[in-house]
Amino acid sequence: MAFVVSSGQLEVTGAGVTPGYAAMPLPAAPWEYETIWRTQPQVRTVIGFLARNIAQLGIHTFRRVSDTDRERLTDHPLARLLASPMPGMTGYRFVERMVSDVALYDNWYGIKLRLNGGLRILPTPPSLIRPYGGNWIRPDHYETAGGKDFAVEDVVHIHGYAPDSLTCGSSPIESLRELLLESSEAARQRSQMWKGGARLTGVLNRPAEAPEWGDKEKRRFREMWRTFSQGGGAEGGTPILEDGMTYQTVGFNPEQAQYIESRKLTREEVSAAYFIPPPLIGILDHATYSNIKEQHAHLYQDTLGPWMVMFQQEIAAQILPDLPGNNADVYAEFNIDAKLRGSFEEQAVAASTATGRPWMTVNETRARNNLPSIDGGDSLITPMNVTEGGLASPRDTAPDPAALPKARGLALAKSGRPAELGGLDGAREAFTKSLVKFTERAADKLVATAGAKADGMPDLLALWAAGSKDRLAQLETLLADHGYQLAQIGAWEVLDVHNPEAANWSAEVMLAWILAAAHTHAEQHEEAGRKAVEAVQDKGGDGWREGLLGAVAAWGTAAAVRAATASTELRSFGGHDAASASGLTKKIWVTGGRNPRPSHKAQNGQRVSLDDVFSNGLRWPGDGEGKVAELVNCNCTLDYAKEG
């Protein structure tokens, strides 16, 4: 049932009548939750993050037709209610308040009203309504600040867990109360410091041998000092200390008080209470491009997913039964697909793979870029390597679409047979020299910048982060350029034996995978350098310069190792791609090098299907998806054959 209001007029529910009305019984505390939300920026940031990110999704209404089919309902009473819960209230504001109340109080209340024959939900602040009477299983009714009672079935009550009751939740703010109180006291101290001219307390020392002052001299000096201290120095000018007097500060200075660190700690603790990764709310101390990207990918699954499931089920349980019409198999669902769909580039890759061929014509692409159509541009192009008997998709050899980087305008024009690319040894040597030289230049720049700073160790991680974006972009270009050549060399090693005409194969098809591999190797190389610098930063001390020189030297050595590992991976991938296009179905591991790993030596001659993995878990030598212990400095190769 629902509380009926005639003529579209809302009955007074107590909102605004008694501002001091307490919420459901809470532990005694100096602050109410709403005061904490208003005065604590860290709490407001975290709760606002949750509320805005869920509210922006919107809620759609569906009917389950079968296990594999569903129908979107746009005119169902539930869809209309969620779009406009109250006259003048949008669906966004409704969900925002719902999430915010649960996050702050662990309770959300909505009173069911009948307005002109239709159901409406009036969100009610938890400080103005509470469950009353009954027992720990079910309250007797709900009481409002205005003294009006509502039956249990007339109130939508969404709440979290409480250890002693099934009728209400227990706010996470309770566990943060002492930490927030400490933060508030620190803020109050900072305010007092700035009011006093940003000076901490201190004492004036006057030598014992100084001439004695009379009442007139004491009064004059006292007035001068009071004018200076209370005016923050603006009105009193610079104080003049007489007779050898000195001023000695008492207390902490701002650096010793660690104000910045304490504010970060408070935000980290609040975000942890709501299970939010710190980089998502602006704490970037240990953030990298890769871990932030990964956390965004999991945001709507692991962080916000449980919230959305809770609200979806509560809507179905507490609101849907009161709506008219056929509600069988009807449910509400947040439109999470809009957030997980990925960028246009990633969607394009997925669509190309799903259709098995390019899915846009030349003229459609030109139209998206505001260019006129051209003759012959209305038909789809089918690459040679996806015709009958070839690959099932133009991106069969590419990695998972979610791993693909965005277009970077890389100029990868150099292509051809191995001799035209300098041969395998020449390409490897050029790759190693380029990566090592790049690493040395970046290291020299960091050392020079750090050495130019004032005495004492500078913030090395901040200096590192300042150049990280440019380094990553240059690294990806370098790695992709050399990788494209090495992949072609590996491909032609197979094509010359099994498919000299290169039928059904195109070097350009490998670009998507090579770009992704370059992106991964660039991030890993950048992170290796950052960790080396971080170790120097953490150790500190007067020997930081020597430590930094040692760290960057080690990074340069790691560049040579990475070049060797990446060369093996890219050459192997190119051969694998050519073998697939040439109709080969088997691959054979050939152990190489002077001192091969025991696992590689043991699987020498091992034969598996082209799409299978070897006993060490690798698809090919240097496979980036394998364990690191199986990859570094691997010199193994593959042979290929047809079924039989």
Short mmCIF file of C-alpha atoms in Angstrom, two decimals, residues 110-536:
data_model
loop_
_atom_site.label_atom_id
_atom_site.label_comp_id
_atom_site.label_asym_id
_atom_site.label_seq_id
_atom_site.Cartn_x
_atom_site.Cartn_y
_atom_site.Cartn_z
CA GLY A 110 11.43 7.13 0.86
CA ILE A 111 7.76 7.67 1.71
CA LYS A 112 5.30 6.17 -0.79
CA LEU A 113 2.74 8.75 -1.91
CA ARG A 114 -0.21 8.64 -4.28
CA LEU A 115 -0.28 11.79 -6.40
CA ASN A 116 -3.20 12.02 -8.83
CA GLY A 117 -3.55 8.26 -8.91
CA GLY A 118 0.12 7.49 -9.52
CA LEU A 119 2.80 6.29 -7.13
CA ARG A 120 5.54 8.71 -6.18
CA ILE A 121 8.49 8.31 -3.81
CA LEU A 122 9.39 11.19 -1.48
CA PRO A 123 13.04 10.86 -0.36
CA THR A 124 13.20 11.77 3.32
CA PRO A 125 16.41 12.78 5.14
CA PRO A 126 17.36 10.06 7.66
CA SER A 127 17.63 12.74 10.35
CA LEU A 128 13.86 13.34 10.04
CA ILE A 129 12.52 9.78 10.14
CA ARG A 130 13.30 6.59 12.03
CA PRO A 131 11.95 3.09 12.62
CA TYR A 132 10.08 2.91 15.90
CA GLY A 133 8.86 0.12 18.17
CA GLY A 134 8.57 -3.48 17.14
CA ASN A 135 11.61 -5.67 17.62
CA TRP A 136 15.02 -6.32 16.09
CA ILE A 137 13.39 -8.07 13.13
CA ARG A 138 10.74 -5.52 12.10
CA PRO A 139 9.75 -2.08 13.41
CA ASP A 140 6.16 -1.33 14.38
CA HIS A 141 6.04 1.84 12.28
CA TYR A 142 8.13 4.82 11.12
CA GLU A 143 8.06 8.09 13.06
CA THR A 144 8.83 11.48 11.50
CA ALA A 145 10.09 14.70 13.02
CA GLY A 146 6.66 16.29 12.57
CA GLY A 147 5.03 13.64 14.74
CA LYS A 148 3.33 11.78 11.88
CA ASP A 149 3.60 7.99 11.81
CA PHE A 150 3.78 5.84 8.67
CA ALA A 151 3.11 2.14 8.37
CA VAL A 152 6.03 -0.10 7.44
CA GLU A 153 4.51 -0.86 4.04
CA ASP A 154 4.27 2.90 3.29
CA VAL A 155 8.02 3.46 3.57
CA VAL A 156 10.87 2.31 1.38
CA HIS A 157 13.80 1.69 3.72
CA ILE A 158 17.16 0.68 2.24
CA HIS A 159 19.88 0.02 4.77
CA GLY A 160 23.14 -1.80 5.29
CA TYR A 161 24.40 -4.12 7.97
CA ALA A 162 24.18 -3.63 11.74
CA PRO A 163 25.44 -6.36 14.09
CA ASP A 164 22.48 -6.13 16.49
CA SER A 165 19.46 -5.40 14.27
CA LEU A 166 17.73 -6.19 10.99
CA THR A 167 15.89 -2.86 10.96
CA CYS A 168 18.66 -0.33 10.31
CA GLY A 169 22.24 0.09 9.15
CA SER A 170 25.39 1.22 10.92
CA SER A 171 27.16 4.17 9.33
CA PRO A 172 30.84 3.77 8.36
CA ILE A 173 31.30 7.31 9.68
CA GLU A 174 31.24 5.83 13.19
CA SER A 175 34.49 3.99 12.56
CA LEU A 176 36.02 7.20 11.17
CA ARG A 177 34.80 9.53 13.91
CA GLU A 178 38.07 9.79 15.88
CA LEU A 179 40.15 10.26 12.74
CA LEU A 180 37.82 12.98 11.48
CA LEU A 181 37.82 14.68 14.86
CA GLU A 182 41.61 14.77 14.80
CA SER A 183 41.53 16.24 11.28
CA SER A 184 39.05 18.89 12.39
CA GLU A 185 41.23 19.91 15.32
CA ALA A 186 44.24 20.18 13.00
CA ALA A 187 42.23 22.41 10.66
CA ARG A 188 41.23 24.61 13.58
CA GLN A 189 44.88 24.96 14.60
CA ARG A 190 45.86 25.95 11.06
CA SER A 191 43.13 28.59 11.02
CA GLN A 192 44.39 30.07 14.26
CA MET A 193 47.95 30.07 12.93
CA TRP A 194 46.97 32.03 9.80
CA LYS A 195 44.92 34.49 11.83
CA GLY A 196 48.05 35.14 13.83
CA GLY A 197 50.07 35.99 10.74
CA ALA A 198 51.08 32.37 10.10
CA ARG A 199 53.36 32.51 13.17
CA LEU A 200 53.43 29.83 15.81
CA THR A 201 53.56 30.64 19.50
CA GLY A 202 56.85 31.73 21.06
CA VAL A 203 58.51 33.52 23.99
CA LEU A 204 60.60 36.69 24.27
CA ASN A 205 63.93 36.40 26.10
CA ARG A 206 65.43 39.54 27.68
CA PRO A 207 68.98 39.38 29.02
CA ALA A 208 69.33 39.58 32.81
CA GLU A 209 71.90 42.37 32.47
CA ALA A 210 69.52 44.58 30.44
CA PRO A 211 68.45 47.82 32.18
CA GLU A 212 65.27 47.54 34.19
CA TRP A 213 62.08 48.88 32.59
CA GLY A 214 59.56 51.00 34.33
CA ASP A 215 55.81 50.78 33.93
CA LYS A 216 55.88 53.23 31.03
CA GLU A 217 58.46 51.23 29.04
CA LYS A 218 56.69 47.94 29.73
CA ARG A 219 53.33 49.38 28.64
CA ARG A 220 54.85 50.86 25.45
CA PHE A 221 56.52 47.59 24.42
CA ARG A 222 53.42 45.55 25.29
CA GLU A 223 51.22 47.71 23.06
CA MET A 224 53.72 47.56 20.20
CA TRP A 225 53.93 43.76 20.37
CA ARG A 226 50.17 43.33 20.68
CA THR A 227 49.59 45.49 17.61
CA PHE A 228 52.13 43.46 15.65
CA SER A 229 50.90 40.00 16.69
CA GLN A 230 47.17 40.67 16.42
CA GLY A 231 47.50 42.48 13.11
CA GLY A 232 49.56 39.76 11.52
CA GLY A 233 52.36 42.20 10.97
CA ALA A 234 50.27 44.33 8.60
CA GLU A 235 49.43 47.09 11.07
CA GLY A 236 52.38 46.95 13.44
CA GLY A 237 55.12 46.64 10.84
CA THR A 238 58.34 44.95 11.94
CA PRO A 239 58.75 44.70 15.72
CA ILE A 240 61.91 46.21 17.22
CA LEU A 241 63.49 44.04 19.94
CA GLU A 242 65.38 46.19 22.43
CA ASP A 243 68.24 45.60 24.86
CA GLY A 244 69.43 42.37 23.24
CA MET A 245 66.00 40.65 23.35
CA THR A 246 65.44 37.49 21.28
CA TYR A 247 62.33 35.63 20.13
CA GLN A 248 62.18 31.83 20.49
CA THR A 249 59.42 29.88 18.75
CA VAL A 250 57.55 27.19 20.65
CA GLY A 251 55.69 24.41 18.85
CA PHE A 252 55.83 22.85 15.39
CA ASN A 253 56.38 24.57 12.10
CA PRO A 254 54.07 23.65 9.19
CA GLU A 255 56.60 21.18 7.74
CA GLN A 256 57.07 19.42 11.08
CA ALA A 257 53.32 19.31 11.61
CA GLN A 258 53.03 17.39 8.30
CA TYR A 259 49.75 19.05 7.37
CA ILE A 260 49.77 17.81 3.77
CA GLU A 261 50.57 14.25 4.83
CA SER A 262 47.84 14.26 7.48
CA ARG A 263 45.22 15.45 4.98
CA LYS A 264 46.24 12.69 2.55
CA LEU A 265 46.06 10.12 5.35
CA THR A 266 42.53 11.20 6.23
CA ARG A 267 41.37 10.92 2.62
CA GLU A 268 43.04 7.51 2.28
CA GLU A 269 41.32 6.21 5.42
CA VAL A 270 37.92 7.50 4.28
CA SER A 271 38.35 6.00 0.80
CA ALA A 272 39.37 2.68 2.37
CA ALA A 273 36.19 2.67 4.47
CA TYR A 274 34.20 2.86 1.22
CA PHE A 275 36.48 0.47 -0.71
CA ILE A 276 37.59 3.07 -3.27
CA PRO A 277 41.14 2.88 -4.74
CA PRO A 278 42.98 6.08 -3.69
CA PRO A 279 44.10 7.14 -7.23
CA LEU A 280 40.44 7.43 -8.30
CA ILE A 281 39.88 10.27 -5.81
CA GLY A 282 43.08 12.16 -6.56
CA ILE A 283 45.71 10.46 -4.35
CA LEU A 284 48.42 9.91 -6.97
CA ASP A 285 51.51 9.25 -4.81
CA HIS A 286 52.02 5.73 -6.16
CA ALA A 287 49.88 5.97 -9.27
CA THR A 288 51.02 4.95 -12.73
CA TYR A 289 49.20 5.10 -16.03
CA SER A 290 48.70 1.35 -16.00
CA ASN A 291 47.28 0.98 -12.49
CA ILE A 292 44.95 3.97 -12.87
CA LYS A 293 43.69 2.57 -16.19
CA GLU A 294 43.15 -0.83 -14.59
CA GLN A 295 41.32 0.69 -11.60
CA HIS A 296 39.00 2.60 -13.91
CA ALA A 297 38.25 -0.65 -15.73
CA HIS A 298 37.25 -2.28 -12.41
CA LEU A 299 35.46 0.77 -10.97
CA TYR A 300 31.99 -0.23 -12.15
CA GLN A 301 32.58 -3.91 -11.38
CA ASP A 302 34.31 -4.18 -8.01
CA THR A 303 33.89 -0.75 -6.42
CA LEU A 304 30.41 0.34 -7.51
CA GLY A 305 29.05 -3.06 -8.57
CA PRO A 306 27.86 -4.13 -5.08
CA TRP A 307 26.08 -0.78 -4.60
CA MET A 308 24.20 -1.13 -7.87
CA VAL A 309 23.15 -4.72 -7.19
CA MET A 310 21.84 -3.68 -3.77
CA PHE A 311 19.71 -0.83 -5.17
CA GLN A 312 18.41 -2.96 -8.06
CA GLN A 313 17.22 -5.69 -5.71
CA GLU A 314 15.72 -3.23 -3.19
CA ILE A 315 13.74 -1.52 -5.96
CA ALA A 316 12.38 -4.88 -7.08
CA ALA A 317 11.50 -5.89 -3.52
CA GLN A 318 10.09 -2.65 -2.07
CA ILE A 319 8.77 -0.54 -4.96
CA LEU A 320 7.77 -2.82 -7.84
CA PRO A 321 4.99 -4.72 -5.92
CA ASP A 322 3.09 -1.42 -5.39
CA LEU A 323 2.95 -0.61 -9.10
CA PRO A 324 -0.03 -1.52 -11.30
CA GLY A 325 0.05 -3.74 -14.37
CA ASN A 326 1.87 -6.95 -15.21
CA ASN A 327 5.11 -6.92 -13.21
CA ALA A 328 6.12 -10.53 -13.83
CA ASP A 329 9.83 -10.80 -14.72
CA VAL A 330 10.21 -6.99 -14.60
CA TYR A 331 13.40 -5.61 -13.09
CA ALA A 332 15.50 -2.45 -13.01
CA GLU A 333 19.15 -2.31 -13.98
CA PHE A 334 21.76 0.45 -14.01
CA ASN A 335 23.02 1.24 -17.50
CA ILE A 336 26.55 0.08 -16.78
CA ASP A 337 27.16 -0.93 -20.42
CA ALA A 338 27.58 2.73 -21.33
CA LYS A 339 30.62 2.91 -19.07
CA LEU A 340 32.16 -0.45 -19.94
CA ARG A 341 31.77 -0.02 -23.67
CA GLY A 342 35.24 1.49 -24.07
CA SER A 343 36.60 4.19 -26.34
CA PHE A 344 35.68 4.48 -30.01
CA GLU A 345 38.95 2.80 -30.98
CA GLU A 346 38.27 -0.16 -28.70
CA GLN A 347 34.67 -0.46 -29.91
CA ALA A 348 35.89 -0.38 -33.51
CA VAL A 349 38.28 -3.27 -32.84
CA ALA A 350 35.54 -5.32 -31.17
CA ALA A 351 33.08 -4.62 -34.01
CA SER A 352 35.68 -5.57 -36.63
CA THR A 353 36.36 -8.86 -34.88
CA ALA A 354 32.67 -9.62 -34.33
CA THR A 355 31.76 -9.08 -37.97
CA GLY A 356 34.85 -10.80 -39.35
CA ARG A 357 35.66 -7.90 -41.65
CA PRO A 358 35.83 -4.08 -41.68
CA TRP A 359 32.42 -2.72 -40.70
CA MET A 360 32.50 0.85 -42.09
CA THR A 361 32.81 2.03 -45.67
CA VAL A 362 35.27 4.70 -46.78
CA ASN A 363 32.48 7.25 -47.24
CA GLU A 364 31.03 6.53 -43.79
CA THR A 365 34.44 7.21 -42.28
CA ARG A 366 34.85 10.37 -44.35
CA ALA A 367 31.44 11.59 -43.21
CA ARG A 368 32.47 11.20 -39.57
CA ASN A 369 35.39 13.51 -40.33
CA ASN A 370 33.25 16.06 -42.24
CA LEU A 371 34.75 15.15 -45.60
CA PRO A 372 32.83 14.73 -48.89
CA SER A 373 32.15 11.26 -50.27
CA ILE A 374 34.22 9.81 -53.09
CA ASP A 375 33.38 7.50 -55.98
CA GLY A 376 33.66 3.85 -55.06
CA GLY A 377 33.64 4.57 -51.33
CA ASP A 378 30.30 2.92 -50.52
CA SER A 379 31.46 -0.70 -50.48
CA LEU A 380 33.18 -2.57 -47.68
CA ILE A 381 36.78 -3.60 -48.24
CA THR A 382 37.68 -7.21 -47.47
CA PRO A 383 41.42 -7.67 -46.77
CA MET A 384 43.14 -10.64 -48.39
CA ASN A 385 43.86 -12.32 -45.08
CA VAL A 386 40.16 -12.63 -44.16
CA THR A 387 38.89 -14.21 -47.38
CA GLU A 388 37.71 -17.81 -47.34
CA GLY A 389 40.39 -20.06 -45.88
CA GLY A 390 42.16 -17.19 -44.17
CA LEU A 391 41.68 -15.67 -40.75
CA ALA A 392 38.21 -15.35 -39.27
CA SER A 393 38.80 -11.72 -38.42
CA PRO A 394 41.17 -8.98 -39.61
CA ARG A 395 42.37 -8.79 -36.01
CA ASP A 396 42.77 -12.47 -35.19
CA THR A 397 46.43 -11.92 -34.40
CA ALA A 398 45.76 -8.85 -32.28
CA PRO A 399 45.49 -8.95 -28.47
CA ASP A 400 42.30 -8.49 -26.50
CA PRO A 401 40.63 -5.21 -27.60
CA ALA A 402 40.70 -3.86 -24.03
CA ALA A 403 44.49 -3.91 -24.16
CA LEU A 404 44.81 -1.87 -27.36
CA PRO A 405 46.24 1.63 -26.98
CA LYS A 406 44.62 4.59 -28.64
CA ALA A 407 45.89 5.77 -32.00
CA ARG A 408 49.12 7.67 -31.57
CA GLY A 409 49.95 8.74 -35.10
CA LEU A 410 52.97 6.45 -35.29
CA ALA A 411 54.84 6.61 -38.57
CA LEU A 412 55.50 2.91 -39.22
CA ALA A 413 56.25 3.08 -42.92
CA LYS A 414 59.31 0.83 -43.12
CA SER A 415 58.38 -2.62 -44.40
CA GLY A 416 59.82 -5.29 -46.61
CA ARG A 417 61.74 -8.55 -46.57
CA PRO A 418 64.52 -9.27 -44.01
CA ALA A 419 67.36 -8.12 -46.28
CA GLU A 420 65.60 -4.79 -46.83
CA LEU A 421 65.23 -4.35 -43.07
CA GLY A 422 68.89 -5.04 -42.26
CA GLY A 423 68.53 -8.74 -41.42
CA LEU A 424 67.73 -10.26 -38.03
CA ASP A 425 71.07 -9.49 -36.37
CA GLY A 426 71.14 -5.96 -37.72
CA ALA A 427 67.57 -5.26 -36.60
CA ARG A 428 68.24 -6.64 -33.13
CA GLU A 429 71.42 -4.60 -32.76
CA ALA A 430 69.70 -1.41 -33.95
CA PHE A 431 66.81 -2.01 -31.53
CA THR A 432 69.14 -2.55 -28.57
CA LYS A 433 71.25 0.52 -29.37
CA SER A 434 68.18 2.74 -29.76
CA LEU A 435 66.57 1.62 -26.50
CA VAL A 436 69.81 1.83 -24.49
CA LYS A 437 70.65 5.27 -25.93
CA PHE A 438 67.14 6.54 -25.19
CA THR A 439 67.37 5.24 -21.61
CA GLU A 440 70.77 6.85 -21.08
CA ARG A 441 69.54 10.22 -22.36
CA ALA A 442 66.51 10.10 -20.06
CA ALA A 443 68.72 9.09 -17.11
CA ASP A 444 71.24 11.87 -17.80
CA LYS A 445 68.44 14.42 -17.94
CA LEU A 446 67.07 13.25 -14.59
CA VAL A 447 70.51 13.35 -12.93
CA ALA A 448 71.19 16.85 -14.32
CA THR A 449 67.81 18.16 -13.14
CA ALA A 450 68.26 16.67 -9.66
CA GLY A 451 71.80 18.05 -9.38
CA ALA A 452 70.64 21.55 -10.28
CA LYS A 453 68.36 21.70 -7.25
CA ALA A 454 69.30 23.36 -3.98
CA ASP A 455 71.34 21.61 -1.31
CA GLY A 456 69.69 18.52 0.07
CA MET A 457 67.93 15.70 -1.71
CA PRO A 458 65.12 16.91 -4.00
CA ASP A 459 61.85 15.07 -4.52
CA LEU A 460 63.20 12.54 -7.01
CA LEU A 461 59.83 10.93 -7.64
CA ALA A 462 58.30 14.30 -8.49
CA LEU A 463 61.13 14.97 -10.96
CA TRP A 464 60.59 11.53 -12.44
CA ALA A 465 56.84 12.01 -12.77
CA ALA A 466 57.31 15.39 -14.47
CA GLY A 467 58.88 13.71 -17.51
CA SER A 468 56.99 10.42 -17.46
CA LYS A 469 54.33 11.28 -20.02
CA ASP A 470 56.83 12.40 -22.68
CA ARG A 471 59.10 9.42 -22.02
CA LEU A 472 56.21 6.97 -22.43
CA ALA A 473 55.15 8.50 -25.74
CA GLN A 474 58.70 8.40 -27.11
CA LEU A 475 59.25 4.88 -25.80
CA GLU A 476 56.09 3.58 -27.49
CA THR A 477 57.12 5.11 -30.81
CA LEU A 478 60.61 3.62 -30.59
CA LEU A 479 59.37 0.17 -29.54
CA ALA A 480 56.62 0.08 -32.17
CA ASP A 481 58.95 1.16 -34.99
CA HIS A 482 61.59 -1.48 -34.26
CA GLY A 483 58.94 -4.03 -33.35
CA TYR A 484 57.25 -3.68 -36.73
CA GLN A 485 60.52 -4.49 -38.47
CA LEU A 486 61.34 -7.47 -36.23
CA ALA A 487 57.84 -8.91 -36.63
CA GLN A 488 58.16 -8.73 -40.43
CA ILE A 489 61.54 -10.47 -40.29
CA GLY A 490 60.02 -13.27 -38.21
CA ALA A 491 57.08 -13.53 -40.60
CA TRP A 492 59.25 -13.83 -43.69
CA GLU A 493 61.31 -16.57 -42.05
CA VAL A 494 58.12 -18.66 -42.20
CA LEU A 495 56.76 -17.29 -45.49
CA ASP A 496 59.97 -18.01 -47.43
CA VAL A 497 59.64 -21.68 -46.52
CA HIS A 498 55.88 -22.27 -46.58
CA ASN A 499 54.27 -19.42 -48.50
CA PRO A 500 56.78 -17.52 -50.72
CA GLU A 501 54.02 -15.51 -52.43
CA ALA A 502 52.71 -14.35 -49.03
CA ALA A 503 49.18 -15.32 -50.05
CA ASN A 504 46.48 -14.27 -47.54
CA TRP A 505 49.08 -12.39 -45.41
CA SER A 506 49.56 -8.67 -44.89
CA ALA A 507 52.12 -7.00 -42.62
CA GLU A 508 49.67 -4.21 -41.72
CA VAL A 509 47.40 -6.68 -39.94
CA MET A 510 50.11 -7.11 -37.29
CA LEU A 511 50.12 -3.40 -36.38
CA ALA A 512 47.36 -3.59 -33.76
CA TRP A 513 49.18 -6.29 -31.82
CA ILE A 514 52.56 -4.54 -32.20
CA LEU A 515 51.13 -1.25 -30.89
CA ALA A 516 49.73 -3.05 -27.86
CA ALA A 517 53.05 -4.83 -27.24
CA ALA A 518 54.93 -1.51 -27.54
CA HIS A 519 52.53 0.07 -25.07
CA THR A 520 53.08 -2.75 -22.55
CA HIS A 521 56.87 -2.80 -22.87
CA ALA A 522 57.02 1.00 -22.57
CA GLU A 523 55.00 0.96 -19.34
CA GLN A 524 57.10 -1.86 -17.89
CA HIS A 525 60.39 -0.13 -18.75
CA GLU A 526 59.14 3.17 -17.34
CA GLU A 527 57.97 1.46 -14.15
CA ALA A 528 61.35 -0.27 -13.73
CA GLY A 529 63.05 3.13 -13.81
CA ARG A 530 60.54 4.62 -11.39
CA LYS A 531 61.07 1.82 -8.87
CA ALA A 532 64.84 2.32 -9.03
CA VAL A 533 64.41 6.04 -8.32
CA GLU A 534 61.87 5.30 -5.58
CA ALA A 535 64.42 3.08 -3.81
CA VAL A 536 66.88 5.99 -3.74
#
